[in-house]
Amino acid sequence: MASSLPKYETKTLENGLQIVVIPLKNGTGVISTDIFYKVGSRNEVMGKTGIAHMLEHMNFKSTKNLDAGEFDKEVKSIGGINNASTSFDYTHYYIKSSTQNLDKSLELYAELMQNLKLKDKEFQPERDVVAEERRWRTENSPMGYLYFALFNNAYVYHPYHWTPIGFMNDIKTWTTDDIKEFHKTYYQPSNAILMVTGDVEPEEVFKKAKKRFSHIKNSGKIPELKFVEPDQEGAKRVTIHKESEVEMIAIAFHIPNFQNEDQIVLSMISEILFSGKSSRLYQELMEKKHLVNNVYAYNMENIDPGLFIFLATCNPGVKAEDVEKELVKQIELLKKKKVDEKEIQKVKINTKAEFIYSLESSTSVANLFGSYLVRGDLTLLLNYEENIEKITQERVLEVAQKYFNFDKSTTLILKKGTK
């Protein structure tokens, strides 16, 4: 079966920087220039959590040749837009601009990689910004708080025990030296992938990238991660109290990492359960029974084994335990009864249509390729369409039975707390 994916070309510089070019000959004159660093919150240690995300913030402060905030101004001056994000497994920066401004984007990224100042007087106020972000997204948001607590309970040993924002006490106690050490360790050419996607010629990218990056030296060996989460010996159940108008619930099951062949089936299960208004959870919990005002079911696709997560916000007056009963019923149904062939076909059609549509924009193509490359394996992406076609009713049943084991689940219920 022919793949809809665009072709890509790649070269690696002597210093280990991988350069990937995905030419989309679409005549738009638009490119996305991205840099992916193979570092996320999974590379942090207890007591220094949230550092990968803090460094992402500091990366827009002063460098040898740029004042704080000048990076953004430079991008705006060429009519571009830029942003960044930190996940469990990697940190991602992108600049979307016109093709003729490729060199400017490369120059800016090279400056960040080798000349970041990390001054204490810029670090202290930015620490307050990050602490405020933690308050807003986690402390003061019941759903954010539940989500963070879910990882604290589902993982006891692996760094996925916290989400990329980190613990508040760590945010308050990092030092500039911690950040400098983290930057020196992970922000080096051999730990990065530079990607240019869009209306561009590969040879031009390779030439310009070599000019900007080939002289940057590595600072040492990247530490290898050896954390393996021990098997969960029994179901966990936790009740947390938080000021909230309504009750909430989260249920999580351990699943394998992103390279496992069951992942694509887990993705399909998540589509069957919660994608769109005809999905099972929407129909049962929202339309028919009016129990929740939103519900999610999705699989993590991470470098290390992740979770399949169910999250729901109850309607006012509804008990989380009543929603839990319905969620359990829906999960058990998947394990007992084959999914209707029509349901599978519908998801296949929708998934493929979404996939093909996502290949029209340079930004989403860069996201897609980059997210697999930075995790170290493109295989699943390259075989994505073919693998979707292969999913059968039997496979869905088998995968649901394999992973949705309540004896190894983690359930969190959030109840109204008292002030």
Steps between C-alpha positions, in 0.01 A plus 500: 500500500639841402565736790369859489804621695735744330859389440773632724877536472743493788867568570695497823780749564830387653390637838198267494229755415242327283350717226171389345336669203145427388439686174129562436500633148180696556597843368400671826839655572450396864726289719506371855848493655501283811755383749428199719716424803492144632426615852178531695378449853602130482863620516447678832557368851294536815577831669578666166171439316369749243849607387451402133195728487681781686785481250253532214393833658861614555589427139334825396710711738834660422782338305844629400350689203133544597333683787211337690190502280698580186456147360122561476554847350735360235243235403220761482720730289506234224123449529546165676340340803672285758420287800634220716376213714637245745360148529592189698746391232626804307512878461389658174558849357359622170507804275254530215615745235539555129756288313737794443540542876639151555847628581369739767324214680814285487712787630263552795497130596881475475526804729277333761689173486846646559464846655222491759599716800266366773543806722369485856325838471296361207452163665339622824200686346449215249485254789202704631337479157535119499372474859197707396445266204508203740243675726274581208516161329537264795446648847191704410359273230325192642546306174868602478548397862332162441714442189825576687394279793416217259865477388623531860297188580524292181882524498699445817854487363527619140530878434153493338403521870468876433380697197729753324394793722667328799435533874447847648773465763755410230399804292565717807838347582686451167816705458648659189776238522241221474369654177851556360596140572183370334560719192861388473398134528210489254515803269782377282507422126515122550173514697305710250311466173466800271206475261391718212162421345318668214577678176877451503789322325690244716844597365450863601402396854798265540740770380363776723461274805858381465620859492305591816547186711805297396743689730287449817673254732340234720559536871502132591317171500121500539402302812308183424172450681456173684173555686259210467163527674439184706189299424194625687400231749131571544242771446553846651219723610551855624257772602623858491324810630513830318287810482283416201142557385469140382654157554751350256645160425808356332573133424835390354641173368867431422574455128821442299718766341438675166683236291276212603272361227202515739523880512311551175217280630494697827470818290204349319338405833541861614327617179213252550455617857528874477549647154199705394134506597425149381774350719402257774588708806342815356179314415468309828632741762403834344205453266303221666586522869611865540765396752800699379574827331815363342677168469831390347660166419845498348827311482841647570760423235827549686861386485440292813180310585208740547139500609157468345305772679129557559405842640155639570350812657165421660193717458393694813352267762634185331723268707833394351423142605191497274710616206760239590237223476412613146865526396567150634195372310632651174851361558363153581283511188812545284655196670193276461344585168655554159471856371256527211676483161317820395646681801851389404455605138371843604804557723735380226351744248507792745851426624642476151321816388637692802847360435500605134359842587779552758758453221391821328664739745875531552448549876304179553733296275795628705318410824420154374844404367683681778306330779600154366859589410569659838367187674742301287286299256306589185378146424148537639443826318622361167267199531213695659243478220579136429473411871162672533367292212612181675299560820224244546217443749706217650804725554291764679353235732842345567669834579215615727523173695878525520530849651171594668573295807326648805732305734782729381306824454537833677179687581487854638186673616492872568244612756408850613747608764428734785681831513 
